[in-house]
Short mmCIF file of C-alpha atoms in Angstrom, two decimals:
data_model
loop_
_atom_site.label_atom_id
_atom_site.label_comp_id
_atom_site.label_asym_id
_atom_site.label_seq_id
_atom_site.Cartn_x
_atom_site.Cartn_y
_atom_site.Cartn_z
CA MET A 278 0.00 0.00 0.00
CA ASN A 279 1.43 3.38 -0.94
CA ALA A 280 1.65 6.41 1.38
CA LYS A 281 -1.53 8.01 0.07
CA GLU A 282 -3.54 4.83 0.62
CA ILE A 283 -2.14 4.41 4.15
CA ILE A 284 -3.22 7.97 4.96
CA ALA A 285 -6.67 7.64 3.36
CA ARG A 286 -7.30 4.37 5.19
CA ARG A 287 -6.42 5.88 8.56
CA VAL A 288 -8.53 9.01 7.98
CA ALA A 289 -11.47 6.78 7.03
CA ARG A 290 -11.34 5.35 10.58
CA GLU A 291 -11.86 8.86 11.99
CA LEU A 292 -15.30 9.09 10.39
CA LYS A 293 -18.48 8.12 12.17
CA ASN A 294 -21.59 6.64 10.67
CA GLY A 295 -23.75 9.41 9.23
CA ASP A 296 -21.05 12.07 9.25
CA VAL A 297 -21.38 14.84 6.65
CA VAL A 298 -17.88 15.08 5.19
CA ASN A 299 -16.22 17.42 2.71
CA LEU A 300 -13.20 15.89 0.98
CA GLY A 301 -10.51 18.10 -0.54
CA ILE A 302 -9.03 17.60 -3.98
CA GLY A 303 -6.54 14.74 -4.46
CA LEU A 304 -5.67 12.36 -1.62
CA PRO A 305 -8.85 12.97 0.44
CA THR A 306 -11.02 11.73 -2.45
CA LEU A 307 -9.55 8.23 -1.85
CA ILE A 308 -11.06 8.04 1.65
CA PRO A 309 -14.50 6.60 0.74
CA ASN A 310 -12.70 3.55 -0.72
CA PHE A 311 -11.49 2.65 2.77
CA LEU A 312 -14.57 3.13 4.94
CA PRO A 313 -15.00 0.28 7.42
CA SER A 314 -18.10 -1.87 6.95
CA GLY A 315 -21.12 -0.40 8.67
CA ILE A 316 -19.91 3.19 8.22
CA THR A 317 -21.79 5.31 5.71
CA ILE A 318 -20.93 8.96 5.24
CA ILE A 319 -22.65 11.75 3.32
CA VAL A 320 -20.13 13.54 1.12
CA GLN A 321 -20.66 17.27 0.59
CA SER A 322 -19.26 18.81 -2.58
CA GLU A 323 -18.85 22.58 -2.24
CA ASN A 324 -19.78 23.21 -5.87
CA GLY A 325 -23.33 22.48 -4.84
CA PHE A 326 -24.54 19.10 -3.64
CA LEU A 327 -24.76 16.54 -0.87
CA GLY A 328 -24.53 12.84 -1.66
CA LEU A 329 -21.49 12.66 -3.91
CA GLY A 330 -20.81 9.09 -5.01
CA PRO A 331 -18.64 7.13 -7.39
CA LEU A 332 -19.05 7.54 -11.14
CA CYS A 333 -21.21 4.54 -12.13
CA ASP A 334 -22.69 5.57 -15.49
CA GLU A 335 -21.49 7.66 -18.40
CA PRO A 336 -20.05 10.99 -17.15
CA ASN A 337 -22.61 13.81 -17.08
CA PRO A 338 -21.07 17.18 -18.04
CA SER A 339 -23.14 18.89 -15.32
CA LEU A 340 -22.01 16.56 -12.56
CA VAL A 341 -18.46 17.02 -11.34
CA ASN A 342 -16.80 17.11 -7.94
CA ALA A 343 -15.15 20.25 -6.55
CA GLY A 344 -11.98 19.33 -8.44
CA GLY A 345 -13.88 19.30 -11.72
CA GLU A 346 -13.73 15.50 -12.13
CA PRO A 347 -16.84 13.63 -13.31
CA CYS A 348 -18.60 11.91 -10.41
CA GLY A 349 -21.91 10.32 -9.45
CA ILE A 350 -24.49 10.86 -6.77
CA VAL A 351 -26.11 8.46 -4.33
CA ALA A 352 -29.82 8.01 -3.62
CA GLY A 353 -30.93 10.83 -1.33
CA ALA A 354 -28.60 13.42 -2.89
CA ALA A 355 -29.56 17.11 -3.06
CA PHE A 356 -28.41 19.95 -5.32
CA PHE A 357 -28.22 23.61 -4.25
CA ASP A 358 -26.50 26.90 -5.05
CA SER A 359 -23.17 28.14 -3.71
CA ALA A 360 -24.74 30.27 -0.94
CA MET A 361 -26.57 27.22 0.46
CA SER A 362 -23.43 25.14 0.02
CA PHE A 363 -21.38 27.50 2.16
CA ALA A 364 -24.19 28.08 4.63
CA LEU A 365 -23.95 24.33 5.26
CA ILE A 366 -20.17 24.62 5.60
CA ARG A 367 -19.93 27.74 7.78
CA GLY A 368 -23.09 27.00 9.71
CA GLY A 369 -21.65 23.89 11.37
CA HIS A 370 -23.64 21.41 9.28
CA VAL A 371 -20.50 19.72 7.92
CA ASP A 372 -19.03 17.38 10.52
CA VAL A 373 -15.59 16.81 9.01
CA SER A 374 -13.40 18.63 6.48
CA VAL A 375 -10.39 16.71 5.16
CA LEU A 376 -7.79 18.78 3.32
CA GLY A 377 -4.21 18.62 2.15
CA ALA A 378 -1.55 21.08 3.31
CA LEU A 379 1.60 22.81 2.19
CA GLN A 380 2.37 23.47 5.86
CA VAL A 381 0.59 22.90 9.16
CA ASP A 382 1.82 23.95 12.58
CA SER A 383 1.59 23.11 16.25
CA LEU A 384 -0.90 25.95 16.85
CA GLY A 385 -3.38 24.37 14.44
CA ASN A 386 -2.63 26.86 11.67
CA LEU A 387 -2.83 25.68 8.07
CA ALA A 388 -1.22 27.02 4.89
CA ASN A 389 -2.43 25.50 1.65
CA TRP A 390 -3.39 28.23 -0.82
CA MET A 391 -0.37 30.19 -1.97
CA VAL A 392 3.41 30.32 -2.33
CA PRO A 393 4.03 34.06 -2.76
CA GLY A 394 5.58 34.97 -6.10
CA LYS A 395 5.51 31.37 -7.30
CA ARG A 396 2.24 29.55 -7.22
CA VAL A 397 -1.07 31.11 -6.22
CA PRO A 398 -3.93 28.71 -6.91
CA GLY A 399 -6.25 30.55 -4.52
CA MET A 400 -8.11 29.39 -1.45
CA GLY A 401 -11.28 28.15 -3.17
CA GLY A 402 -13.48 26.90 -0.35
CA ALA A 403 -10.66 25.97 2.04
CA MET A 404 -10.92 29.03 4.30
CA ASP A 405 -14.66 28.56 4.79
CA LEU A 406 -14.28 24.81 5.31
CA THR A 407 -11.60 25.16 7.97
CA THR A 408 -13.59 27.91 9.68
CA GLY A 409 -16.92 26.12 9.71
CA ALA A 410 -16.39 22.35 9.83
CA ARG A 411 -16.61 20.78 13.27
CA HIS A 412 -13.50 18.61 12.82
CA VAL A 413 -10.66 19.70 10.52
CA ILE A 414 -8.35 16.85 9.52
CA ILE A 415 -5.17 17.40 7.51
CA ALA A 416 -4.35 14.38 5.35
CA MET A 417 -0.94 14.71 3.75
CA GLU A 418 2.40 13.07 3.14
CA HIS A 419 4.69 13.84 6.06
CA CYS A 420 7.38 15.72 4.08
CA THR A 421 7.62 17.57 0.78
CA LYS A 422 8.95 15.75 -2.28
CA ASP A 423 12.45 17.12 -1.53
CA GLY A 424 12.23 15.85 2.05
CA SER A 425 11.53 19.17 3.82
CA ALA A 426 9.33 19.22 6.90
CA LYS A 427 5.70 20.32 6.52
CA ILE A 428 4.75 20.10 10.18
CA LEU A 429 6.29 23.24 11.63
CA THR A 430 6.43 25.27 14.84
CA ASN A 431 4.95 28.18 12.87
CA CYS A 432 3.75 28.17 9.27
CA THR A 433 5.87 30.47 7.09
CA LEU A 434 3.44 30.58 4.13
CA PRO A 435 0.24 32.68 4.17
CA LEU A 436 -2.39 31.04 6.34
CA THR A 437 -5.64 29.42 5.26
CA CYS A 438 -6.95 29.43 8.83
CA SER A 439 -5.74 30.28 12.27
CA GLY A 440 -5.89 27.61 14.96
CA LYS A 441 -8.59 25.40 13.44
CA VAL A 442 -6.74 22.15 12.64
CA GLN A 443 -7.44 19.38 15.17
CA THR A 444 -5.93 16.24 13.59
CA ILE A 445 -2.99 15.53 11.26
CA VAL A 446 -2.66 12.16 9.54
CA THR A 447 0.47 11.23 7.57
CA GLU A 448 1.99 7.95 6.40
CA MET A 449 4.20 8.02 9.52
CA ALA A 450 1.96 9.15 12.35
CA LEU A 451 -1.26 10.62 13.67
CA PHE A 452 -1.15 13.84 15.72
CA ARG A 453 -3.85 15.69 17.62
CA ILE A 454 -3.50 19.39 18.32
CA ASN A 455 -4.44 20.05 21.90
CA ASN A 456 -2.44 22.88 23.49
CA GLY A 457 0.39 21.88 21.15
CA LEU A 458 1.18 18.94 18.95
CA VAL A 459 0.60 15.51 20.49
CA LEU A 460 1.77 12.28 18.86
CA GLU A 461 -1.00 9.72 19.28
CA GLU A 462 -0.15 6.95 16.82
CA LEU A 463 2.85 5.63 14.94
CA CYS A 464 2.60 3.59 11.80
CA PRO A 465 4.16 0.13 12.16
CA GLY A 466 7.89 0.24 11.50
CA VAL A 467 8.14 3.96 12.32
CA SER A 468 9.91 5.09 15.51
CA ILE A 469 9.43 8.27 17.50
CA ALA A 470 12.98 9.23 16.45
CA ASP A 471 11.99 8.79 12.77
CA VAL A 472 9.08 11.17 13.30
CA ARG A 473 11.24 13.73 15.11
CA ASN A 474 13.72 13.64 12.20
CA CYS A 475 10.95 14.52 9.73
CA THR A 476 9.07 17.04 11.87
CA GLU A 477 10.33 20.57 12.50
CA ALA A 478 7.80 21.24 15.27
CA ASP A 479 8.40 19.94 18.75
CA PHE A 480 5.72 17.52 19.94
CA THR A 481 4.80 15.62 23.05
CA VAL A 482 4.15 11.90 22.96
CA SER A 483 0.80 10.91 24.33
CA PRO A 484 1.06 8.48 27.28
CA ASN A 485 -1.45 6.43 25.29
CA CYS A 486 0.57 6.57 22.06
CA ILE A 487 0.11 3.33 20.15
CA ALA A 488 1.26 1.74 16.96
CA THR A 489 -1.60 2.17 14.51
CA PRO A 490 -3.34 -1.21 14.79
CA GLY A 491 -2.50 -3.49 11.88
CA GLU A 492 -6.10 -3.77 10.72
CA LEU A 493 -6.12 0.00 10.19
CA ILE A 494 -3.19 -0.12 7.76
CA MET B 23 -42.51 41.82 -22.78
CA ASN B 24 -40.39 39.71 -25.04
CA LYS B 25 -37.20 38.79 -23.20
CA CYS B 26 -35.87 36.50 -25.91
CA MET B 27 -32.93 37.60 -27.99
CA SER B 28 -30.52 35.94 -30.38
CA LEU B 29 -26.91 35.25 -29.53
CA HIS B 30 -25.98 37.68 -32.30
CA GLU B 31 -27.93 40.51 -30.60
CA VAL B 32 -26.13 39.91 -27.30
CA LYS B 33 -22.89 41.20 -28.74
CA ALA B 34 -24.15 44.80 -28.72
CA VAL B 35 -24.47 45.01 -24.92
CA PHE B 36 -20.79 44.74 -24.04
CA ARG B 37 -18.59 47.84 -23.57
CA ASP B 38 -14.98 48.39 -22.58
CA GLY B 39 -14.45 48.76 -18.84
CA MET B 40 -17.61 46.92 -17.77
CA THR B 41 -17.87 44.76 -14.68
CA ILE B 42 -19.22 41.35 -15.68
CA MET B 43 -20.26 38.44 -13.49
CA CYS B 44 -20.21 34.98 -14.99
CA GLY B 45 -21.71 31.84 -13.49
CA GLY B 46 -20.00 28.46 -13.50
CA PHE B 47 -17.65 26.31 -11.46
CA LEU B 48 -14.64 25.12 -13.46
CA GLY B 49 -16.75 25.65 -16.57
CA VAL B 50 -19.74 23.62 -15.32
CA GLY B 51 -22.83 25.83 -15.45
CA SER B 52 -20.98 28.46 -17.47
CA PRO B 53 -22.83 30.23 -20.33
CA GLU B 54 -20.47 29.19 -23.12
CA GLY B 55 -22.44 30.87 -25.92
CA LEU B 56 -22.63 34.22 -24.10
CA VAL B 57 -18.91 34.10 -23.33
CA ARG B 58 -18.21 33.42 -27.03
CA GLU B 59 -20.19 36.55 -27.95
CA LEU B 60 -18.27 38.58 -25.37
CA MET B 61 -15.04 37.21 -26.87
CA SER B 62 -16.03 38.17 -30.42
CA ASN B 63 -17.34 41.59 -29.36
CA GLY B 64 -13.83 42.65 -28.43
CA ALA B 65 -14.70 44.50 -25.19
CA LYS B 66 -11.61 44.92 -23.03
CA ASN B 67 -10.46 46.33 -19.68
CA LEU B 68 -13.13 44.18 -18.10
CA THR B 69 -13.57 43.45 -14.42
CA LEU B 70 -14.65 39.84 -14.20
CA ILE B 71 -16.34 38.29 -11.18
CA SER B 72 -16.48 34.50 -11.24
CA ASN B 73 -15.78 31.58 -8.94
CA ASP B 74 -12.65 30.59 -10.88
CA SER B 75 -10.89 31.29 -14.16
CA ALA B 76 -11.65 27.84 -15.61
CA PHE B 77 -9.15 26.65 -18.23
CA PRO B 78 -7.09 28.65 -20.80
CA ASP B 79 -9.03 27.22 -23.75
CA SER B 80 -12.57 27.12 -22.39
CA GLY B 81 -15.20 29.28 -20.70
CA ILE B 82 -14.10 32.57 -19.23
CA GLY B 83 -10.51 31.29 -19.25
CA GLN B 84 -10.33 32.45 -22.87
CA LEU B 85 -11.10 36.03 -21.80
CA ILE B 86 -8.07 35.93 -19.51
CA ALA B 87 -5.83 34.28 -22.13
CA ASN B 88 -6.85 36.97 -24.64
CA LYS B 89 -5.99 39.77 -22.19
CA ARG B 90 -9.47 41.18 -22.10
CA VAL B 91 -9.64 41.26 -18.32
CA THR B 92 -7.70 43.73 -16.19
CA ARG B 93 -9.24 42.79 -12.85
CA LEU B 94 -10.46 39.37 -11.73
CA ILE B 95 -12.38 38.67 -8.53
CA ALA B 96 -12.43 34.90 -7.92
CA SER B 97 -11.82 32.20 -5.33
CA HIS B 98 -9.57 29.90 -7.34
CA ILE B 99 -7.29 30.33 -10.35
CA GLY B 100 -5.18 27.17 -10.14
CA THR B 101 -6.67 25.44 -13.19
CA ASN B 102 -5.72 28.28 -15.54
CA PRO B 103 -1.92 28.75 -15.50
CA GLU B 104 -2.30 31.85 -17.67
CA THR B 105 -4.16 33.65 -14.86
CA GLY B 106 -1.33 33.00 -12.41
CA ARG B 107 1.29 34.03 -14.96
CA GLN B 108 -0.46 37.34 -15.73
CA MET B 109 -0.97 37.99 -12.02
CA ILE B 110 2.69 37.43 -11.12
CA ALA B 111 3.76 39.55 -14.16
CA LYS B 112 1.37 42.26 -12.87
CA GLU B 113 -0.58 42.29 -16.13
CA LEU B 114 -3.76 41.29 -14.33
CA GLU B 115 -5.04 42.32 -10.92
CA VAL B 116 -6.43 39.28 -9.11
CA ILE B 117 -8.47 39.66 -5.94
CA LEU B 118 -8.84 36.25 -4.32
CA VAL B 119 -11.94 35.85 -2.17
CA PRO B 120 -12.85 32.76 -0.13
CA GLN B 121 -15.53 30.89 -2.06
CA GLY B 122 -18.22 31.12 0.59
CA THR B 123 -17.48 34.81 1.12
CA LEU B 124 -17.69 35.39 -2.64
CA ALA B 125 -21.10 33.71 -2.72
CA GLU B 126 -22.36 35.81 0.19
CA ARG B 127 -20.98 39.08 -1.23
CA ILE B 128 -22.83 38.43 -4.49
CA ARG B 129 -25.96 37.41 -2.58
CA CYS B 130 -25.76 40.67 -0.60
CA GLY B 131 -25.34 42.62 -3.84
CA GLY B 132 -28.57 41.18 -5.14
CA ALA B 133 -30.50 41.15 -1.88
CA GLY B 134 -30.15 44.78 -0.85
CA LEU B 135 -27.90 44.00 2.08
CA GLY B 136 -24.96 46.14 3.14
CA GLY B 137 -22.68 43.17 3.73
CA VAL B 138 -22.14 40.15 5.95
CA LEU B 139 -20.07 39.31 9.01
CA THR B 140 -17.99 36.17 8.63
CA GLU B 141 -15.23 34.45 10.58
CA THR B 142 -13.77 33.17 7.33
CA GLY B 143 -10.40 34.80 6.68
CA VAL B 144 -9.80 36.07 10.23
CA GLY B 145 -6.06 35.79 10.96
CA THR B 146 -5.16 35.51 7.25
CA LEU B 147 -4.21 37.87 4.39
CA VAL B 148 -7.93 38.10 3.56
CA GLU B 149 -8.51 40.39 6.55
CA GLU B 150 -6.11 43.07 5.25
CA GLY B 151 -7.86 46.40 4.68
CA LYS B 152 -11.22 45.16 5.93
CA ILE B 153 -13.41 46.40 8.74
CA LYS B 154 -13.19 43.98 11.67
CA LEU B 155 -15.57 43.82 14.55
CA THR B 156 -16.31 41.64 17.53
CA ALA B 157 -19.85 40.53 18.28
CA ASN B 158 -20.86 37.96 20.88
CA SER B 159 -17.11 37.62 21.64
CA ILE B 160 -16.38 36.35 18.11
CA LYS B 161 -14.08 38.22 15.71
CA TYR B 162 -15.62 38.85 12.29
CA LEU B 163 -14.67 40.46 9.00
CA VAL B 164 -17.18 42.79 7.36
CA GLU B 165 -17.52 41.63 3.76
CA LEU B 166 -19.17 44.10 1.41
CA PRO B 167 -21.61 43.43 -1.45
CA LEU B 168 -20.58 42.79 -5.05
CA ARG B 169 -22.61 43.89 -8.08
CA ALA B 170 -21.94 44.02 -11.81
CA ASP B 171 -23.08 45.85 -14.92
CA ILE B 172 -23.97 42.55 -16.55
CA ALA B 173 -24.46 39.02 -15.22
CA LEU B 174 -24.08 36.15 -17.68
CA ILE B 175 -25.69 33.03 -16.31
CA LYS B 176 -26.59 29.53 -17.47
CA ALA B 177 -29.68 27.45 -16.76
CA LYS B 178 -31.09 24.25 -18.17
CA ARG B 179 -34.56 25.55 -18.94
CA ALA B 180 -36.42 28.85 -18.98
CA ASP B 181 -40.01 29.75 -19.70
CA ARG B 182 -40.75 32.94 -21.61
CA ALA B 183 -41.14 34.85 -18.32
CA GLY B 184 -37.55 33.94 -17.42
CA ASN B 185 -38.34 31.44 -14.66
CA LEU B 186 -35.31 29.16 -14.42
CA VAL B 187 -34.48 25.56 -13.60
CA TYR B 188 -30.83 24.51 -13.40
CA GLU B 189 -29.04 21.22 -13.96
CA LYS B 190 -27.17 19.37 -11.23
CA ALA B 191 -23.88 21.01 -10.21
CA GLY B 192 -24.39 23.61 -12.94
CA ARG B 193 -26.42 25.72 -10.51
CA ASN B 194 -23.52 27.01 -8.32
CA PHE B 195 -23.24 30.83 -8.52
CA ASN B 196 -25.89 31.34 -11.21
CA PRO B 197 -28.95 31.94 -8.97
CA LEU B 198 -26.96 34.44 -6.87
CA MET B 199 -25.65 36.41 -9.84
CA ALA B 200 -29.16 36.53 -11.31
CA LEU B 201 -30.04 39.19 -8.72
CA ALA B 202 -26.75 41.10 -8.60
CA ALA B 203 -26.39 42.95 -11.93
CA ASP B 204 -28.07 45.78 -13.81
CA LEU B 205 -28.55 43.57 -16.86
CA VAL B 206 -29.03 39.81 -16.40
CA ILE B 207 -28.77 37.55 -19.45
CA VAL B 208 -29.42 33.83 -19.16
CA GLU B 209 -28.37 31.21 -21.66
CA VAL B 210 -30.57 28.12 -21.59
CA ASP B 211 -30.60 24.73 -23.28
CA GLU B 212 -34.35 24.84 -23.64
CA LEU B 213 -37.03 27.57 -23.81
CA VAL B 214 -40.64 26.63 -23.01
CA ASP B 215 -43.93 28.48 -22.81
CA CYS B 216 -45.17 29.90 -19.52
CA GLY B 217 -47.03 27.23 -17.60
CA GLU B 218 -44.74 24.42 -18.69
CA ILE B 219 -42.45 24.73 -15.65
CA ASP B 220 -44.08 23.70 -12.37
CA PRO B 221 -43.91 26.87 -10.21
CA GLU B 222 -42.88 24.67 -7.25
CA THR B 223 -39.66 23.74 -9.06
CA VAL B 224 -38.60 27.25 -10.17
CA ILE B 225 -35.23 28.14 -8.62
CA THR B 226 -34.84 31.67 -10.01
CA PRO B 227 -38.01 33.75 -10.46
CA GLY B 228 -38.31 35.28 -13.91
CA VAL B 229 -38.67 38.90 -12.78
CA VAL B 230 -34.92 39.18 -12.25
CA ILE B 231 -34.07 37.95 -15.75
CA ASP B 232 -33.81 40.62 -18.46
CA LYS B 233 -32.84 38.58 -21.52
CA ILE B 234 -33.02 34.93 -22.54
CA VAL B 235 -30.81 33.32 -25.17
CA VAL B 236 -31.06 29.71 -26.29
CA SER B 237 -27.74 27.84 -26.63
CA GLY B 238 -26.75 27.36 -30.24
CA GLY B 239 -29.11 29.95 -31.67
CA TYR B 240 -32.80 30.73 -31.40
#
């Protein structure tokens, strides 16, 4: 299983039956493939519907996910405009938002929308999602492609949100942010020293820190 | 009143320097025919308000690629590399607005509201230059309304009164923009007589629609 699948599988275990979940572009869209049996979620797509599902029939040009990829809907889906979509998001009606990150820090700050002077994709819905969702989970590979740390003491890139991130899941570890960064789980084969080597931010190790159970990998 | 017009007639409404809103999310629910007319009209120095700048070769992305826009207000430009290039080269002013805030600012513009208070953007670059206030111990930004000279929107079906029904994820910003411009033009796949759309299913009431154009002609 590759890093992205390990991360998606672990995030899937954070979701409760019936949760309304918004999944960011890329890695988070893998999460529904790994839901444990008995867990059904309702996926919100910020371009205007609830009940996103896999593409089962021919693609419909009017039905895409928030990344613009053709998708399907499940029975019980609902379409709406962008004001309703973000009323659901900001109004606390979305239980979980799962997003990627360029940087995330021990204060729960997230940076994922611009690298000044280089790449400025824009924030899209990410600022509203991190402000309004009840549980903000960052799902990302632990380091950048060149091996630099992404989990920092303080983000250096422009922020998406201030102090809203609660959980970070990588292919090495799971952290909670609770008055600082707390290591809660290690992937099998990964040591605390390995994590420290790849993490710029200081963190405490939860007294209950466990190896992620094998059935979750 | 006859609201129907041909695509060819649309061309005459565009002027240099106008502010234009355009519906669509990555091109889905975007009025492709109306954008083509705006392209061929040649109007420039436009301010464009749209969720995103789509792709360089489709939708409103072509307006950017052809340097017809001097100011873009959008939430996301990552799918159109030309937008980012022009922004970094300072050929195009881009004002990035969180998507939910953009939706509410347009809604306010059409609903006669002076703005909204939102937590979105607090503690980020988005708060720069904005009025901030604290209510019920929560910090908010004051986000002001957006309006345009013209709104170009897309629906699946209209009746001759302009009542609109949308299609799936093509709805997005269209119903909001339909109230937020001095001239509102809708492009539809299908035009039907009044009475043929169940009033219970109408999403946008026809009184806000000024002109109706059928995709591919009429």
